[in-house]
Short mmCIF file of C-alpha atoms in Angstrom, two decimals:
data_model
loop_
_atom_site.label_atom_id
_atom_site.label_comp_id
_atom_site.label_asym_id
_atom_site.label_seq_id
_atom_site.Cartn_x
_atom_site.Cartn_y
_atom_site.Cartn_z
CA GLN H 1 -8.84 -4.02 15.03
CA VAL H 2 -5.72 -2.25 16.17
CA THR H 3 -4.41 0.93 14.08
CA LEU H 4 -0.70 1.80 14.65
CA VAL H 5 0.58 5.26 13.64
CA GLU H 6 4.41 6.04 13.30
CA SER H 7 5.76 9.39 13.05
CA GLY H 8 9.15 11.29 13.28
CA GLY H 9 10.80 10.02 10.13
CA GLY H 10 12.64 12.19 7.94
CA SER H 11 16.02 13.04 6.27
CA VAL H 12 19.27 13.82 8.28
CA GLN H 13 22.93 13.32 7.69
CA ALA H 14 25.10 10.52 8.92
CA GLY H 15 25.84 11.05 12.40
CA GLY H 16 22.86 12.76 12.98
CA SER H 17 19.49 11.73 15.14
CA LEU H 18 15.78 10.98 14.91
CA ARG H 19 13.07 10.00 17.39
CA LEU H 20 10.12 7.81 16.06
CA SER H 21 6.90 7.61 17.64
CA CYS H 22 4.03 5.22 17.54
CA VAL H 23 0.49 5.50 18.95
CA ALA H 24 -2.34 3.23 18.76
CA PRO H 25 -5.40 5.13 18.92
CA GLY H 26 -7.90 4.08 21.32
CA LYS H 27 -5.92 1.21 22.69
CA ASN H 28 -3.93 0.76 25.75
CA ILE H 29 -0.21 -0.26 24.65
CA ARG H 30 0.30 -1.74 27.93
CA ASP H 31 -2.13 -4.65 26.41
CA PHE H 32 1.11 -5.21 23.91
CA CYS H 33 4.59 -6.05 23.82
CA MET H 34 5.84 -4.16 20.82
CA GLY H 35 8.54 -3.43 18.32
CA TRP H 36 10.39 -1.55 15.47
CA PHE H 37 10.94 -3.09 12.15
CA ARG H 38 13.04 -1.79 9.13
CA GLN H 39 11.76 -2.34 5.30
CA VAL H 40 13.80 -1.77 2.56
CA PRO H 41 12.40 -2.56 -1.05
CA GLY H 42 13.38 -6.06 -1.95
CA LYS H 43 14.29 -7.23 1.23
CA GLU H 44 12.19 -8.89 4.26
CA HIS H 45 11.18 -6.67 7.24
CA GLU H 46 14.09 -6.67 9.52
CA GLY H 47 13.59 -6.43 13.41
CA ILE H 48 15.28 -3.25 15.15
CA ALA H 49 14.30 -3.34 18.37
CA ALA H 50 11.43 -4.61 20.91
CA ILE H 51 10.10 -3.94 24.33
CA ASP H 52 8.15 -6.20 26.75
CA SER H 53 5.37 -5.08 29.27
CA ASP H 54 7.80 -5.05 32.07
CA ALA H 55 10.14 -3.07 30.13
CA THR H 56 12.51 -5.63 28.90
CA THR H 57 14.38 -4.62 25.78
CA GLY H 58 16.06 -6.42 22.92
CA TYR H 59 18.10 -4.86 19.77
CA ALA H 60 19.63 -6.39 16.59
CA ASP H 61 23.51 -5.98 16.85
CA PHE H 62 23.73 -3.56 14.32
CA VAL H 63 21.59 -0.92 16.16
CA LYS H 64 22.95 -1.76 19.92
CA ASP H 65 24.38 1.37 21.61
CA ARG H 66 22.86 3.59 18.92
CA PHE H 67 19.29 3.11 19.12
CA THR H 68 17.00 3.34 22.37
CA ILE H 69 13.39 1.66 22.50
CA SER H 70 11.39 3.05 25.40
CA GLN H 71 7.48 3.07 26.10
CA ASP H 72 5.85 5.96 27.76
CA ASN H 73 2.51 4.45 29.33
CA SER H 74 1.44 7.97 30.61
CA GLU H 75 1.33 9.41 26.93
CA ASN H 76 0.44 5.64 25.40
CA THR H 77 3.29 6.03 23.06
CA LEU H 78 6.41 3.90 21.75
CA TYR H 79 9.22 5.50 20.82
CA LEU H 80 12.51 4.62 19.13
CA GLN H 81 15.42 6.99 19.65
CA MET H 82 18.04 7.01 17.18
CA ASN H 83 21.45 8.04 17.26
CA ASN H 84 24.63 8.33 15.18
CA LEU H 85 22.67 7.39 12.35
CA LYS H 86 24.44 5.95 9.26
CA PRO H 87 23.53 5.56 5.50
CA GLU H 88 22.49 2.00 5.98
CA ASP H 89 19.82 2.83 8.27
CA THR H 90 17.85 4.14 5.52
CA GLY H 91 14.13 2.49 5.09
CA THR H 92 10.76 2.61 6.27
CA TYR H 93 10.53 2.11 10.03
CA VAL H 94 7.51 0.04 11.20
CA CYS H 95 5.87 0.06 14.59
CA ALA H 96 4.36 -3.42 15.35
CA ALA H 97 2.49 -4.93 18.16
CA ARG H 98 1.78 -8.28 19.98
CA LEU H 99 -1.49 -8.72 21.94
CA LEU H 100 -0.62 -9.88 25.33
CA LEU H 101 -3.07 -12.90 26.52
CA ALA H 102 -3.47 -14.30 29.92
CA GLY H 103 -1.51 -16.95 30.73
CA ARG H 104 0.81 -16.89 27.92
CA ILE H 105 4.49 -15.64 28.03
CA ASP H 106 5.01 -12.83 25.55
CA ARG H 107 8.66 -11.97 24.95
CA CYS H 108 8.96 -9.80 21.98
CA SER H 109 12.46 -8.79 23.19
CA ARG H 110 13.64 -12.03 22.31
CA THR H 111 11.76 -12.63 19.11
CA ARG H 112 12.19 -9.66 16.58
CA ARG H 113 10.82 -11.63 13.78
CA VAL H 114 7.56 -10.57 11.88
CA TYR H 115 5.47 -13.62 12.34
CA TYR H 116 5.46 -13.03 16.36
CA TYR H 117 3.31 -9.74 15.86
CA ASN H 118 -0.43 -9.45 15.17
CA TYR H 119 -0.49 -5.98 14.19
CA PHE H 120 1.71 -3.50 11.75
CA GLY H 121 1.63 0.33 11.00
CA GLN H 122 2.07 1.76 7.55
CA GLY H 123 5.70 3.06 8.78
CA THR H 124 7.76 6.29 8.63
CA GLN H 125 10.48 6.90 6.16
CA VAL H 126 14.13 7.48 7.56
CA THR H 127 16.42 8.76 5.03
CA VAL H 128 20.36 8.98 5.99
CA SER H 129 22.85 10.59 3.77
CA SER H 130 26.39 10.40 3.53
#
């Protein structure tokens, strides 16, 4: 079983920044490709950004040039740097991981859909006020 733990959420005003973190205690994140989703009550999980094991990244159009996904293998941590936040960015941000298997090509960066991932965290709340 893989547990993902997010942190770094909070309340900010529009134009502000936050950095989210995600760790997988007892696991090596290099064994996964990973992504971030946003959940808003009454709506499906929305793919925000993802990163492959070779550091290739992919973003939803509405966060390009504002959000940056990265992975620090030495700290075994996934990050999401969010700049120029807007009220519509409000939601619960969920970390997700897809287990890499030998002989299979995994491209989380191209597939920011819930079905592609094996594991999800509980999420961290981000609230942006105008």
